[in-house]
């Protein structure tokens, strides 16, 4: 059975959520059993805050110390620690790292991620904050990345003229022309690999008007550690990362479910531009 994998999510505004158990229930409704849900820190620790909340569901830590993932056996759901790194050249995703990358210089940040055997992905390449233009000028940097988020559900708000209008279309065209089926080499560790195509939602809400926001865009992967509850509960961190890396690096367009997430994006934009600024003034 394939897993529905959604690795680019941020929970509610600034990481707000309805609690651990309720959030797991919503993720289960969206992705089903064997679903994999990534929660991306920004310049914060929203993942750590989330998994430390009280709740009744059992939590199995993947990795010693600060976990890189939490498995919930009752729902067969894996909650993956992620980070959206805001580098001086553009954003990218890091997963499988137990700490936040605090460096804003792109080279330093990519080196730290590579040195810690993290999963590294390009997100919204041609949308606001993406690495698209930089990578066109410096194509050797492509080798750092295990996957390319060719479809970002939130970027579809560009159709409403909030940001580049056809960023997903351009990312898909770029992938087919320049990345698909080609072997790349990581400049830091010399490892050769494919770069997989993935679709994620980049969600900032869980539900809106009674409907799930999460789980509209996802990537279907066959993952050995998610075959059954016992394997998922006992998987070692290294095996978890390498199995997920292989799946992401080899992901093809047939694996992708691509649906827009415009309403969530509009609410997020309003929160960023209006609500957050008003709260700062009040404080």
Short mmCIF file of C-alpha atoms in Angstrom, two decimals:
data_model
loop_
_atom_site.label_atom_id
_atom_site.label_comp_id
_atom_site.label_asym_id
_atom_site.label_seq_id
_atom_site.Cartn_x
_atom_site.Cartn_y
_atom_site.Cartn_z
CA UNK A 1 0.00 0.00 0.00
CA UNK A 2 1.35 3.40 -0.97
CA UNK A 3 1.66 6.24 1.50
CA UNK A 4 0.17 9.65 0.78
CA UNK A 5 3.10 11.92 1.55
CA UNK A 6 2.58 15.61 2.33
CA UNK A 7 5.84 17.06 3.63
CA UNK A 8 5.33 20.82 3.26
CA UNK A 9 2.90 22.08 5.92
CA UNK A 10 3.12 24.66 8.69
CA UNK A 11 -0.01 23.95 10.77
CA UNK A 12 -2.10 27.04 11.58
CA UNK A 13 -0.90 30.63 11.72
CA UNK A 14 2.42 30.64 13.60
CA UNK A 15 1.92 26.92 14.25
CA UNK A 16 -1.44 27.17 16.00
CA UNK A 17 -3.51 23.98 15.97
CA UNK A 18 -6.45 22.34 17.75
CA UNK A 19 -4.24 20.03 19.84
CA UNK A 20 -2.22 16.90 19.21
CA UNK A 21 -5.01 14.32 19.02
CA UNK A 22 -7.37 16.48 16.95
CA UNK A 23 -4.59 17.40 14.53
CA UNK A 24 -3.71 13.73 14.05
CA UNK A 25 -7.39 12.99 13.40
CA UNK A 26 -7.53 15.69 10.71
CA UNK A 27 -4.34 14.41 9.08
CA UNK A 28 -5.78 10.89 9.13
CA UNK A 29 -8.99 12.14 7.47
CA UNK A 30 -6.89 13.78 4.77
CA UNK A 31 -4.16 11.18 4.11
CA UNK A 32 -5.56 7.94 5.52
CA UNK A 33 -3.58 5.15 7.20
CA UNK A 34 0.15 5.14 6.37
CA UNK A 35 0.02 8.86 5.68
CA UNK A 36 3.16 10.94 6.16
CA UNK A 37 2.72 14.56 7.24
CA UNK A 38 5.59 17.03 7.45
CA UNK A 39 5.46 20.02 9.80
CA UNK A 40 7.90 22.73 8.80
CA UNK A 41 9.52 25.03 11.32
CA UNK A 42 10.22 28.50 9.98
CA UNK A 43 12.31 30.71 12.24
CA UNK A 44 10.66 28.94 15.16
CA UNK A 45 10.06 25.55 16.79
CA UNK A 46 6.44 24.86 15.93
CA UNK A 47 7.11 21.15 15.38
CA UNK A 48 8.58 20.75 18.85
CA UNK A 49 5.74 22.76 20.37
CA UNK A 50 3.19 20.59 18.59
CA UNK A 51 4.57 17.18 19.56
CA UNK A 52 4.98 18.27 23.21
CA UNK A 53 1.25 18.96 23.61
CA UNK A 54 -0.85 16.70 25.78
CA UNK A 55 -2.94 14.01 24.15
CA UNK A 56 -4.05 10.40 24.40
CA UNK A 57 -2.50 8.94 21.25
CA UNK A 58 0.69 6.94 21.70
CA UNK A 59 3.79 8.60 20.24
CA UNK A 60 6.79 6.60 19.04
CA UNK A 61 9.91 8.73 18.60
CA UNK A 62 12.08 8.20 15.53
CA UNK A 63 15.63 9.15 16.42
CA UNK A 64 17.28 9.71 19.79
CA UNK A 65 17.16 13.08 21.51
CA UNK A 66 15.10 15.56 19.54
CA UNK A 67 13.13 13.22 17.22
CA UNK A 68 13.13 13.62 13.45
CA UNK A 69 9.65 12.08 13.33
CA UNK A 70 6.82 10.83 15.55
CA UNK A 71 4.80 7.73 14.65
CA UNK A 72 1.20 7.41 15.89
CA UNK A 73 0.37 3.65 15.83
CA UNK A 74 -3.39 4.03 16.40
CA UNK A 75 -3.72 5.93 13.13
CA UNK A 76 -0.60 4.66 11.30
CA UNK A 77 0.41 8.29 10.74
CA UNK A 78 4.00 9.55 10.62
CA UNK A 79 4.63 13.18 11.64
CA UNK A 80 7.94 14.38 10.19
CA UNK A 81 10.07 17.22 11.52
CA UNK A 82 10.85 19.72 8.79
CA UNK A 83 12.11 23.23 8.28
CA UNK A 84 11.64 25.79 5.56
CA UNK A 85 15.00 27.52 5.46
CA UNK A 86 14.91 31.17 4.43
CA UNK A 87 18.34 31.59 2.90
CA UNK A 88 19.76 34.75 1.36
CA UNK A 89 19.16 33.24 -2.09
CA UNK A 90 15.74 31.70 -1.56
CA UNK A 91 13.75 29.12 0.36
CA UNK A 92 14.33 25.37 0.55
CA UNK A 93 13.07 22.45 2.63
CA UNK A 94 15.07 20.31 5.06
CA UNK A 95 13.76 17.10 6.65
CA UNK A 96 15.37 14.44 8.78
CA UNK A 97 17.50 16.93 10.74
CA UNK A 98 16.99 17.08 14.51
CA UNK A 99 17.93 20.77 14.74
CA UNK A 100 16.98 23.99 12.99
CA UNK A 101 19.49 25.37 10.53
CA UNK A 102 20.17 28.88 11.76
CA UNK A 103 22.42 30.04 8.94
CA UNK A 104 21.01 32.36 6.31
CA UNK A 105 23.91 32.07 3.85
CA UNK A 106 22.84 29.53 1.22
CA UNK A 107 26.18 27.72 1.04
CA UNK A 108 26.47 27.41 4.81
CA UNK A 109 22.89 26.20 5.16
CA UNK A 110 23.21 23.60 2.40
CA UNK A 111 26.51 22.36 3.81
CA UNK A 112 25.00 21.89 7.27
CA UNK A 113 22.02 20.04 5.84
CA UNK A 114 24.23 17.79 3.69
CA UNK A 115 26.70 17.13 6.51
CA UNK A 116 23.81 15.93 8.69
CA UNK A 117 22.52 13.56 5.98
CA UNK A 118 19.27 15.53 5.75
CA UNK A 119 16.68 15.36 3.01
CA UNK A 120 16.84 18.60 1.01
CA UNK A 121 14.18 19.85 -1.39
CA UNK A 122 13.46 22.82 -3.62
CA UNK A 123 10.09 24.36 -2.78
CA UNK A 124 7.98 26.69 -4.97
CA UNK A 125 10.94 27.18 -7.31
CA UNK A 126 9.37 30.03 -9.29
CA UNK A 127 7.03 31.48 -6.69
CA UNK A 128 7.85 34.23 -4.18
CA UNK A 129 11.05 33.42 -2.31
CA UNK A 130 11.91 30.49 -4.59
CA UNK A 131 15.40 29.53 -5.77
CA UNK A 132 14.42 29.40 -9.44
CA UNK A 133 16.40 32.32 -10.85
CA UNK A 134 19.45 31.52 -8.74
CA UNK A 135 19.48 27.89 -9.91
CA UNK A 136 19.22 28.97 -13.53
CA UNK A 137 22.43 30.95 -13.01
CA UNK A 138 24.10 28.28 -10.83
CA UNK A 139 22.86 24.89 -12.09
CA UNK A 140 25.58 22.98 -10.20
CA UNK A 141 23.63 23.69 -7.01
CA UNK A 142 20.82 21.42 -8.22
CA UNK A 143 22.90 18.48 -6.98
CA UNK A 144 22.25 19.43 -3.35
CA UNK A 145 18.56 18.63 -3.72
CA UNK A 146 16.81 15.27 -3.44
CA UNK A 147 13.46 16.48 -4.76
CA UNK A 148 11.84 19.39 -6.55
CA UNK A 149 8.39 20.58 -5.46
CA UNK A 150 7.11 21.03 -9.01
CA UNK A 151 3.58 21.65 -7.74
CA UNK A 152 2.90 23.82 -4.70
CA UNK A 153 -0.81 24.07 -3.93
CA UNK A 154 -0.51 27.46 -2.28
CA UNK A 155 1.36 28.99 -5.24
CA UNK A 156 -1.79 28.61 -7.31
CA UNK A 157 -2.98 31.84 -5.68
CA UNK A 158 -0.85 33.45 -8.38
CA UNK A 159 -3.86 32.85 -10.64
CA UNK A 160 -5.45 35.66 -8.58
CA UNK A 161 -2.41 37.86 -9.34
CA UNK A 162 -0.92 37.45 -5.86
CA UNK A 163 2.60 36.60 -6.93
CA UNK A 164 3.83 35.00 -10.18
CA UNK A 165 0.83 33.66 -12.06
CA UNK A 166 2.22 30.46 -13.62
CA UNK A 167 4.93 29.43 -11.16
CA UNK A 168 3.83 25.77 -11.00
CA UNK A 169 3.54 25.49 -14.77
CA UNK A 170 7.02 26.96 -15.15
CA UNK A 171 8.43 24.60 -12.49
CA UNK A 172 6.93 21.57 -14.25
CA UNK A 173 8.31 22.68 -17.61
CA UNK A 174 11.74 23.28 -16.08
CA UNK A 175 11.73 19.85 -14.42
CA UNK A 176 10.86 18.03 -17.64
CA UNK A 177 13.50 19.92 -19.59
CA UNK A 178 16.39 20.11 -17.13
CA UNK A 179 15.98 17.57 -14.31
CA UNK A 180 13.87 14.59 -15.30
CA UNK A 181 15.85 11.36 -15.58
CA UNK A 182 19.22 13.08 -15.19
CA UNK A 183 21.91 12.14 -12.68
CA UNK A 184 23.17 14.91 -10.39
CA UNK A 185 26.04 15.04 -7.91
CA UNK A 186 25.89 16.63 -4.50
CA UNK A 187 28.76 19.18 -4.46
CA UNK A 188 29.33 18.65 -0.75
CA UNK A 189 29.50 14.85 -0.39
CA UNK A 190 29.89 13.70 -4.00
CA UNK A 191 26.84 11.39 -3.93
CA UNK A 192 25.13 10.87 -7.29
CA UNK A 193 21.35 10.71 -7.52
CA UNK A 194 18.16 11.55 -9.36
CA UNK A 195 16.00 14.50 -8.34
CA UNK A 196 12.38 13.44 -7.90
CA UNK A 197 9.26 15.44 -8.76
CA UNK A 198 6.87 16.01 -5.84
CA UNK A 199 3.60 17.82 -5.12
CA UNK A 200 2.83 19.31 -1.69
CA UNK A 201 0.29 21.77 -0.34
CA UNK A 202 2.40 24.28 1.63
CA UNK A 203 -0.62 24.54 3.92
CA UNK A 204 -1.01 27.02 6.78
CA UNK A 205 -4.42 25.85 8.01
CA UNK A 206 -5.86 22.44 8.86
CA UNK A 207 -9.54 23.03 8.16
CA UNK A 208 -11.62 25.87 6.80
CA UNK A 209 -15.45 25.98 6.66
CA UNK A 210 -15.55 22.37 7.81
CA UNK A 211 -13.39 21.15 4.93
CA UNK A 212 -9.87 19.76 5.09
CA UNK A 213 -7.21 22.14 3.82
CA UNK A 214 -4.40 19.62 4.27
CA UNK A 215 -4.05 16.65 1.97
CA UNK A 216 -5.19 18.22 -1.30
CA UNK A 217 -1.77 17.98 -2.93
CA UNK A 218 0.46 15.04 -2.07
CA UNK A 219 2.90 12.49 -3.46
CA UNK A 220 2.26 8.74 -3.46
CA UNK A 221 5.30 6.72 -2.38
CA UNK A 222 5.95 3.04 -1.66
CA UNK A 223 7.97 3.09 1.57
CA UNK A 224 9.34 -0.02 3.23
CA UNK A 225 9.20 1.37 6.79
CA UNK A 226 5.46 2.12 6.43
CA UNK A 227 4.46 -1.39 5.34
CA UNK A 228 3.07 -2.27 8.75
CA UNK A 229 2.73 -0.89 12.26
CA UNK A 230 5.58 -2.93 13.70
CA UNK A 231 8.09 -1.75 11.08
CA UNK A 232 7.07 1.87 11.45
CA UNK A 233 7.29 1.69 15.25
CA UNK A 234 10.78 0.19 15.20
CA UNK A 235 12.42 1.96 12.25
CA UNK A 236 15.81 3.50 13.00
CA UNK A 237 16.39 7.13 12.08
CA UNK A 238 19.00 6.34 9.41
CA UNK A 239 16.79 3.75 7.72
CA UNK A 240 13.83 6.15 7.86
CA UNK A 241 15.79 8.94 6.15
CA UNK A 242 17.36 6.73 3.47
CA UNK A 243 14.10 4.96 2.58
CA UNK A 244 12.27 8.27 2.33
CA UNK A 245 15.17 9.78 0.35
CA UNK A 246 15.05 6.94 -2.20
CA UNK A 247 11.30 7.37 -2.60
CA UNK A 248 11.55 11.13 -3.07
CA UNK A 249 14.54 10.98 -5.44
CA UNK A 250 12.71 8.48 -7.66
CA UNK A 251 9.28 10.09 -7.58
CA UNK A 252 7.68 10.67 -11.00
CA UNK A 253 4.69 12.63 -12.26
CA UNK A 254 2.48 9.54 -11.99
CA UNK A 255 3.00 9.77 -8.21
CA UNK A 256 1.60 13.29 -7.93
CA UNK A 257 -1.84 14.52 -6.89
CA UNK A 258 -2.00 18.24 -7.68
CA UNK A 259 -4.88 20.35 -6.42
CA UNK A 260 -4.89 24.11 -5.73
CA UNK A 261 -5.01 25.55 -2.22
CA UNK A 262 -6.02 29.14 -3.00
CA UNK A 263 -8.30 29.87 -0.03
CA UNK A 264 -5.66 28.81 2.50
CA UNK A 265 -3.08 30.89 0.63
CA UNK A 266 -5.35 33.94 0.67
CA UNK A 267 -5.92 33.62 4.42
CA UNK A 268 -2.18 33.15 4.98
CA UNK A 269 -1.39 36.25 2.92
CA UNK A 270 -3.93 38.27 4.92
CA UNK A 271 -2.43 37.03 8.19
CA UNK A 272 1.10 37.88 7.09
CA UNK A 273 0.33 41.31 5.67
CA UNK A 274 -2.38 42.52 8.06
CA UNK A 275 -2.91 40.46 11.23
CA UNK A 276 0.75 39.92 12.15
CA UNK A 277 1.53 43.62 11.69
CA UNK A 278 -1.46 44.68 13.78
CA UNK A 279 -0.41 42.31 16.57
CA UNK A 280 3.11 43.76 16.53
CA UNK A 281 1.71 47.29 16.85
CA UNK A 282 -0.52 46.25 19.76
CA UNK A 283 2.39 44.55 21.54
#
